[in-house]
Coordinates of N, CA, C and O and ligand atoms in Angstrom, one line a residue:
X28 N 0.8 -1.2 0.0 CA 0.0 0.0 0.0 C 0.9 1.3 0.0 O 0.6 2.1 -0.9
X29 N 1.7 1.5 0.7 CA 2.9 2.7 0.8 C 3.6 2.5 0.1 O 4.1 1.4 -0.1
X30 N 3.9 3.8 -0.7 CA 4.9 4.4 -1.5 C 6.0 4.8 -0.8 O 6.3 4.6 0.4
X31 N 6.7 5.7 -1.8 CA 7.6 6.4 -1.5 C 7.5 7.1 -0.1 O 6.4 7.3 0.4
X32 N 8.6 7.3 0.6 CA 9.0 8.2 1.7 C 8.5 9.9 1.4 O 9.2 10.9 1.2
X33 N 7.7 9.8 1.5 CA 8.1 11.6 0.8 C 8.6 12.3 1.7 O 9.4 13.0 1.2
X34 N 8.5 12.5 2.9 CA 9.4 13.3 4.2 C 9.4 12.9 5.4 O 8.6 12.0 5.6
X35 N 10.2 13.2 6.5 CA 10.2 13.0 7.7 C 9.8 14.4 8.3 O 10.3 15.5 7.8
X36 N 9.2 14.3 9.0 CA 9.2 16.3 9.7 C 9.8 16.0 11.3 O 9.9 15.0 12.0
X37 N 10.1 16.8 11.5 CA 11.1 17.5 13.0 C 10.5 18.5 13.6 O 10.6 19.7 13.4
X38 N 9.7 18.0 14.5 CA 9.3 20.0 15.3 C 10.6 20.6 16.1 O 11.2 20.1 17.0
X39 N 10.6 21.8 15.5 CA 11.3 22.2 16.3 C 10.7 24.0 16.9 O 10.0 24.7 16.2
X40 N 11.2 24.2 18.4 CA 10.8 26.0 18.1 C 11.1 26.9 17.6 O 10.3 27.6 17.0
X41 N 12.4 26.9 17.7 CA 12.8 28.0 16.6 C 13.0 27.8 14.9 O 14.1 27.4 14.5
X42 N 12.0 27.9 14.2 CA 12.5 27.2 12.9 C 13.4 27.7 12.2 O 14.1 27.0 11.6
X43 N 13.4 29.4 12.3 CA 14.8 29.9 11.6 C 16.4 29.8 12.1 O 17.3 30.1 11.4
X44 N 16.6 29.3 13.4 CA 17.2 28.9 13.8 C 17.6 27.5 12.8 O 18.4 27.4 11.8
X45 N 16.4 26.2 13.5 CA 16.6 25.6 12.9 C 17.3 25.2 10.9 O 18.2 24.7 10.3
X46 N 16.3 25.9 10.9 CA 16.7 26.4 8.6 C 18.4 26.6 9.2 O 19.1 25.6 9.0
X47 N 18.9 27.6 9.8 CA 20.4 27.9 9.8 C 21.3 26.6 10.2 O 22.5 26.6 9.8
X48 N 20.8 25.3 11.0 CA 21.7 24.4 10.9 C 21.5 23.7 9.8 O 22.4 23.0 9.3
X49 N 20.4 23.7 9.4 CA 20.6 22.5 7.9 C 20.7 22.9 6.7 O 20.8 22.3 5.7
X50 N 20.9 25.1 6.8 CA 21.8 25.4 5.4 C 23.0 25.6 5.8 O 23.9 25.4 5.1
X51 N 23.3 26.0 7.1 CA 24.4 26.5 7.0 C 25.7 25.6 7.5 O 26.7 25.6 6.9
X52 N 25.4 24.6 8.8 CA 25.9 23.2 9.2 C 25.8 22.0 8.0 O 26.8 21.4 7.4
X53 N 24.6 21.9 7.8 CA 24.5 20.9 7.1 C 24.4 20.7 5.9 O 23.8 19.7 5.5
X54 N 24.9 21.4 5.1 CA 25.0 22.2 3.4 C 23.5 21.5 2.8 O 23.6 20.7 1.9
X55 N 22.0 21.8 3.4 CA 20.9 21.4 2.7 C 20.8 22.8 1.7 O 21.3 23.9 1.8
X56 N 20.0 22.4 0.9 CA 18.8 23.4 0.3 C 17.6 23.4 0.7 O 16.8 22.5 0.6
X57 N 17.4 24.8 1.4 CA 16.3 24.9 2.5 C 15.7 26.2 1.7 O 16.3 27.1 1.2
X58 N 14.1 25.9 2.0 CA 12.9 26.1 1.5 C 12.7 27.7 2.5 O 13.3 27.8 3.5
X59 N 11.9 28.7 2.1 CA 11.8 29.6 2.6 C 10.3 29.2 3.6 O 9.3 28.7 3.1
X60 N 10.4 29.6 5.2 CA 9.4 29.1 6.0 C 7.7 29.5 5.3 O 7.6 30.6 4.6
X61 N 6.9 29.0 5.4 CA 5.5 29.4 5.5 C 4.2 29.4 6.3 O 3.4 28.7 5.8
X62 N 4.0 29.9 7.1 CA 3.1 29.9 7.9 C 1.4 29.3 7.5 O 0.5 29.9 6.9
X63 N 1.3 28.0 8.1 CA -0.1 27.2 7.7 C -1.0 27.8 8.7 O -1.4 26.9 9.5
X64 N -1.6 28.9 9.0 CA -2.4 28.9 10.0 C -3.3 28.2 9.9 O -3.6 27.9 11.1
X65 N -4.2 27.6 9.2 CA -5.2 26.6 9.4 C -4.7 25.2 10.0 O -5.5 24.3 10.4
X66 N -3.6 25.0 9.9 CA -3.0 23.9 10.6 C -2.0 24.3 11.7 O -1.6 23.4 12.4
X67 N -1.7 25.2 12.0 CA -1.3 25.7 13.6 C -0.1 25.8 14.0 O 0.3 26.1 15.1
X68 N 0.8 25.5 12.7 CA 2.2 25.3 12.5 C 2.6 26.3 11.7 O 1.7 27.0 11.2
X69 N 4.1 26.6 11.3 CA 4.9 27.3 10.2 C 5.3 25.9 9.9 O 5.1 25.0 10.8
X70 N 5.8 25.5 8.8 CA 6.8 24.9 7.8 C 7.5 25.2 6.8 O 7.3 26.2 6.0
X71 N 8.5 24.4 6.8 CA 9.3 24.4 5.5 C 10.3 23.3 5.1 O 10.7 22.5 5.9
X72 N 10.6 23.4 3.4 CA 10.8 21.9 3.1 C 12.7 21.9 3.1 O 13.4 22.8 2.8
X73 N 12.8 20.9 3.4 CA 14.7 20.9 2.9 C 14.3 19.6 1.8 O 13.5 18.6 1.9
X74 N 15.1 20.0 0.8 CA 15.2 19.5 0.2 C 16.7 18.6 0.3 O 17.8 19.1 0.4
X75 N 16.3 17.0 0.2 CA 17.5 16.4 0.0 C 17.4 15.6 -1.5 O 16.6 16.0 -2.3
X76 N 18.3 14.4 -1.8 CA 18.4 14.1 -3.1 C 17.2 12.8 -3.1 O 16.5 12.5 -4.1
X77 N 17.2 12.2 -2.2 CA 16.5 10.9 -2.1 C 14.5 11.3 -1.4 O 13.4 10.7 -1.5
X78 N 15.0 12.5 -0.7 CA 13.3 12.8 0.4 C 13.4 14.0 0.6 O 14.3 14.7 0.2
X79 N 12.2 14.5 1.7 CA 12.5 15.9 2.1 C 13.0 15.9 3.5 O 13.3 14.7 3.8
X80 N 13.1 16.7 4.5 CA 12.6 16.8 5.8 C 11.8 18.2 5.6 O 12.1 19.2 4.9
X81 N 11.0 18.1 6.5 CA 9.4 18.9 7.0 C 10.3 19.5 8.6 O 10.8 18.8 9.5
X82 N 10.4 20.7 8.5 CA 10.7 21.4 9.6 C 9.2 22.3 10.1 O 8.4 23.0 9.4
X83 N 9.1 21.9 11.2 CA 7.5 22.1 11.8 C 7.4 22.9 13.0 O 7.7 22.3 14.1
X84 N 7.1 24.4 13.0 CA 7.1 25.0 14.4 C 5.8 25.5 14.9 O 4.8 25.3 14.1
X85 N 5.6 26.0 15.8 CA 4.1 26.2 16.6 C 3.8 27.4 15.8 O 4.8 27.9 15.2
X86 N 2.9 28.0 15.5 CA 1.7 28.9 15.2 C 0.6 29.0 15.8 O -0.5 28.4 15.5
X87 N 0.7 30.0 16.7 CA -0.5 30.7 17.3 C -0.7 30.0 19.0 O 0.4 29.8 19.7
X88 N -1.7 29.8 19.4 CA -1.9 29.6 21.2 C -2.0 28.3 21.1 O -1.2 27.6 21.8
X89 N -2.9 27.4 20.2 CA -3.4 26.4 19.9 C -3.0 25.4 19.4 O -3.8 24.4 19.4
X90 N -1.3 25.4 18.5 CA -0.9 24.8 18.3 C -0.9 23.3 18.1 O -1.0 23.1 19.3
X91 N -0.8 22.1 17.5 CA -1.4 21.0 17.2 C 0.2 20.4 17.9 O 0.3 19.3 18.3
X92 N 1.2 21.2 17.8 CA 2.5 21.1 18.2 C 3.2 20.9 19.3 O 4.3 20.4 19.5
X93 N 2.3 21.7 20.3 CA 3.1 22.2 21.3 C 3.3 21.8 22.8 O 4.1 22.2 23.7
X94 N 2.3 20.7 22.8 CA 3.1 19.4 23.6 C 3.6 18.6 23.3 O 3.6 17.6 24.0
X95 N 4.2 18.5 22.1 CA 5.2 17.5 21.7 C 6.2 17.7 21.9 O 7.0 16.9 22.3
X96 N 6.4 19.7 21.7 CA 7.1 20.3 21.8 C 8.0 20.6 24.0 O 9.0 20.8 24.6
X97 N 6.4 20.4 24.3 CA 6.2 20.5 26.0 C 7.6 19.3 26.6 O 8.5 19.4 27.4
X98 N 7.0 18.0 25.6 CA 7.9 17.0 25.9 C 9.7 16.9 25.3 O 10.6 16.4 25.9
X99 N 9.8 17.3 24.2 CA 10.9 17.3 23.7 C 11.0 19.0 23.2 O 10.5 19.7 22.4
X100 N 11.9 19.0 24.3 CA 12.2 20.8 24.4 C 13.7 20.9 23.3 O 14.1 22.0 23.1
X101 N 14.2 20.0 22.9 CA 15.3 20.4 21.6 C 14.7 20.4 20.7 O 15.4 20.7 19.7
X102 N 13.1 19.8 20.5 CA 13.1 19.6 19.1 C 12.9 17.8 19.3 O 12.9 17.2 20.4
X103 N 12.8 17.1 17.9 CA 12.8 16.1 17.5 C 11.7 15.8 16.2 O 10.8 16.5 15.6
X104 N 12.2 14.0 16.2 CA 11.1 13.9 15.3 C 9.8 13.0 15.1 O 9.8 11.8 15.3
X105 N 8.6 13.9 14.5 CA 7.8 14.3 14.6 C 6.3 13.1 13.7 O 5.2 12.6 14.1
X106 N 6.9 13.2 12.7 CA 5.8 11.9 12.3 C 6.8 11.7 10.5 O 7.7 12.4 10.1
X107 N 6.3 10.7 9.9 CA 6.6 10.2 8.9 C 5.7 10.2 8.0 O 4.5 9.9 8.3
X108 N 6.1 10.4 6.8 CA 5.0 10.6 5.5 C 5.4 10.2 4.6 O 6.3 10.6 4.0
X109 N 4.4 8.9 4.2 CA 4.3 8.1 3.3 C 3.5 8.2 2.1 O 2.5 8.8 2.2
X110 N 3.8 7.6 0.6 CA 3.4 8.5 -0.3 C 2.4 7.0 -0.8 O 2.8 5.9 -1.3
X111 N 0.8 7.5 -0.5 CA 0.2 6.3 -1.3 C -0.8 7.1 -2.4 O -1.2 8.2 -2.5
X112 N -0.9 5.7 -3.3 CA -1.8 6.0 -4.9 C -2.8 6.6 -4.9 O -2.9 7.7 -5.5
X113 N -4.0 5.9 -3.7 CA -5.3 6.8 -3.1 C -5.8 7.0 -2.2 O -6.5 6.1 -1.7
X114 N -5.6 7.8 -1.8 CA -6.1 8.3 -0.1 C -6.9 7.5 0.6 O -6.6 6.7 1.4
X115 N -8.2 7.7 0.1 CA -9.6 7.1 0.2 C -9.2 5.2 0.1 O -9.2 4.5 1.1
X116 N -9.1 5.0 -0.4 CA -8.8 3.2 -0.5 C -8.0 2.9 0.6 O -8.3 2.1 1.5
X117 N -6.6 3.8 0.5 CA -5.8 3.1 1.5 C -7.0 3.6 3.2 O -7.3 2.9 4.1
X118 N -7.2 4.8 3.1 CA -7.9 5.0 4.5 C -9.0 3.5 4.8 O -8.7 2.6 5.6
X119 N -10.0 3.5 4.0 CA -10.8 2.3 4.0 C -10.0 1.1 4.4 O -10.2 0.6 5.5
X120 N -9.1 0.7 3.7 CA -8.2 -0.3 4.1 C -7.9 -0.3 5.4 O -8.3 -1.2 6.1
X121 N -7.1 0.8 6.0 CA -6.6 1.0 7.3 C -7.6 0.9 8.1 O -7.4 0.3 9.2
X122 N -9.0 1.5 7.7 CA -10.0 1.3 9.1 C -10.3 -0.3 9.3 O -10.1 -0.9 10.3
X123 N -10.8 -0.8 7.7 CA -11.0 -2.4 8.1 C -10.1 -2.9 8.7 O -10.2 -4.0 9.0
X124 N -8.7 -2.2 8.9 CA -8.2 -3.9 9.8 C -8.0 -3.2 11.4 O -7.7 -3.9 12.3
X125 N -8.2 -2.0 11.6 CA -8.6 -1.5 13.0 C -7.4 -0.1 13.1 O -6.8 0.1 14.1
X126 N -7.3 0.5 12.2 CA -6.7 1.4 12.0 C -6.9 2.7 12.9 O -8.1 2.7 12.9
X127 N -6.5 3.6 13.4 CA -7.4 4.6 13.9 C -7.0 6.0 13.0 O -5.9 6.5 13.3
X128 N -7.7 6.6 12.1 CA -7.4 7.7 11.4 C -7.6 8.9 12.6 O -8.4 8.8 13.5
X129 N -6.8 9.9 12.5 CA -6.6 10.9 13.3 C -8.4 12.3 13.1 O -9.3 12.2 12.2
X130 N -8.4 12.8 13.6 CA -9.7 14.0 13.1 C -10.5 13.2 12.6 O -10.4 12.0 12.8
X131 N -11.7 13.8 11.9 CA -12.8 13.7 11.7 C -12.5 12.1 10.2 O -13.5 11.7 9.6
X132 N -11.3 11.7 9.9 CA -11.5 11.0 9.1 C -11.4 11.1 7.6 O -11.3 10.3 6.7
X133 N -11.4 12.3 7.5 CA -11.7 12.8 5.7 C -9.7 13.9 5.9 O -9.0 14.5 6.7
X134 N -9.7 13.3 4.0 CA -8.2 14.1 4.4 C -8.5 15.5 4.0 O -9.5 16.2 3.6
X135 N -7.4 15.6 4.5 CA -7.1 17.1 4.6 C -6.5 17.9 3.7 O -5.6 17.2 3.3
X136 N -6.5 19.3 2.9 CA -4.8 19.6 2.8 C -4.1 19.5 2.9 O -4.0 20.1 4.0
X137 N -2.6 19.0 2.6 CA -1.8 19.5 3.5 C -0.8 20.8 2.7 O -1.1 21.6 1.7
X138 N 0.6 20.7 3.5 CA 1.7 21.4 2.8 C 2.1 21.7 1.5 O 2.7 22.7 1.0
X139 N 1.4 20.5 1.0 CA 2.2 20.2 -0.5 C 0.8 20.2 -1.5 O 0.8 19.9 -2.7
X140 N -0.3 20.7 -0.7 CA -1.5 21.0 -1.7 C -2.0 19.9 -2.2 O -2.8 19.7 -3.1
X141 N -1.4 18.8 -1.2 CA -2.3 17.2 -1.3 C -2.7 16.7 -0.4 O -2.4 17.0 0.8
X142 N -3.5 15.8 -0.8 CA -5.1 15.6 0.5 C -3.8 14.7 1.3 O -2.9 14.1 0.7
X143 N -4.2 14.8 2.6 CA -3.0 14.0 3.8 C -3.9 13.6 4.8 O -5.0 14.1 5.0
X144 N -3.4 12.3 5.6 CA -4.7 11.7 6.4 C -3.3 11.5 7.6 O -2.2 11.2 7.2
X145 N -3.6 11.6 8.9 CA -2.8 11.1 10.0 C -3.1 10.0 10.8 O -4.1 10.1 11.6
X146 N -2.1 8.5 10.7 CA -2.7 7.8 11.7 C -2.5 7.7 13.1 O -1.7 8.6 13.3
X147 N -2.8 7.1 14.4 CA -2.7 7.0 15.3 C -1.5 6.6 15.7 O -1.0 5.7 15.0
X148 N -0.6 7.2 16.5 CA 1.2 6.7 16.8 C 0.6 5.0 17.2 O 1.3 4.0 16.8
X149 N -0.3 4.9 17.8 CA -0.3 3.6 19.1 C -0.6 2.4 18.3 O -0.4 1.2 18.6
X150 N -1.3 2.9 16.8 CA -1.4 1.7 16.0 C 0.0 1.3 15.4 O 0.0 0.2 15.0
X151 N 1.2 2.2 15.2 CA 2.0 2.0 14.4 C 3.5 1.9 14.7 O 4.4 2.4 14.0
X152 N 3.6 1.5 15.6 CA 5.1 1.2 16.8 C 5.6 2.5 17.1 O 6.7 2.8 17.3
X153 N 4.4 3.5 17.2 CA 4.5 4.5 18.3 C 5.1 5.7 17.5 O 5.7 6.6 18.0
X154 N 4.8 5.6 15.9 CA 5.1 6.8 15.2 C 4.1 7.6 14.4 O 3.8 7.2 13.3
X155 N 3.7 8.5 14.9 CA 2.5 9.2 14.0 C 3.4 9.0 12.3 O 4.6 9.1 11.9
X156 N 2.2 8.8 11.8 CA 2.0 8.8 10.3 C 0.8 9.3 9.2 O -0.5 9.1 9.2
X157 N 1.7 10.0 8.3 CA 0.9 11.0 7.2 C 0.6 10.1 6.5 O 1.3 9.0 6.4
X158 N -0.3 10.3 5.7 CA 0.0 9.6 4.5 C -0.5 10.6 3.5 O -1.6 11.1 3.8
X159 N 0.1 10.9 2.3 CA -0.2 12.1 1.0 C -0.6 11.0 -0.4 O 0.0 10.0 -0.8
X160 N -1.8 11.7 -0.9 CA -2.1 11.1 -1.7 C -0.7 11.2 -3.1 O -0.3 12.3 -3.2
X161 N -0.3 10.6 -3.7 CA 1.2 10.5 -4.7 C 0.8 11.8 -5.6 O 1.5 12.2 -6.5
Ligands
CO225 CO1 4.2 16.3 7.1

């Protein structure tokens, strides 16, 4: 059912901070940040040759981030995103075998202006997971 890797994301607080170790430490090509307020976060993409990483910081009081953040105060990482054919089938699939989809169930937007669905860490050896339609 899973594709491609398409990113790992990392929350961290300070994202421009962050951006500065992986252009300037780590010779990436880093994406200029963007502020999702409907999703409660800033992001931005590093581009590597093989995936991305998703650098993810809080936005606003309510943040979807910020006891992750409560718990790992350096930062760390954050969920994994997998690239499948169709959202809808694979979701179906996932529920029939006892899957737990995150929210109301239906995907979402995401980053990348593709519908994205998140599953449960507890179903999946304790790692939230995206999944983006390809
Ligand atoms: Co992501």
């Amino acid at each position: 059912m899973i594709g491609r890797l398409n990113h790992v994301a990392i929350a961290v607080r300070d994202i421009a901070k962050a951006a500065e170790v992986y252009r300037r430490t780590l010779g990436a090509d880093v994406s200029e940040a963007a502020p999702q307020p409907e999703h409660g976060v800033t992001t931005l993409f590093i581009t590597l040759p093989n995936t991305k990483i998703e650098l993810i910081a809080p936005l606003g009081d309510a943040s979807p981030i910020a006891k992750f953040l409560e718990r790992n105060p350096d930062g760390g990482i954050h969920h994994v995103c997998y690239e499948v054919e169709d959202i809808r089938a694979a979701r179906d699939s996932l529920k029939a075998q006892g899957a737990r989809v995150l929210g109301d169930g239906e995907a979402k937007m995401g980053a990348h202006g593709k519908p994205v669905l998140f599953l449960h860490p507890k179903d999946f050896c304790g790692t939230l997971i995206e999944l983006e339609q390809a």
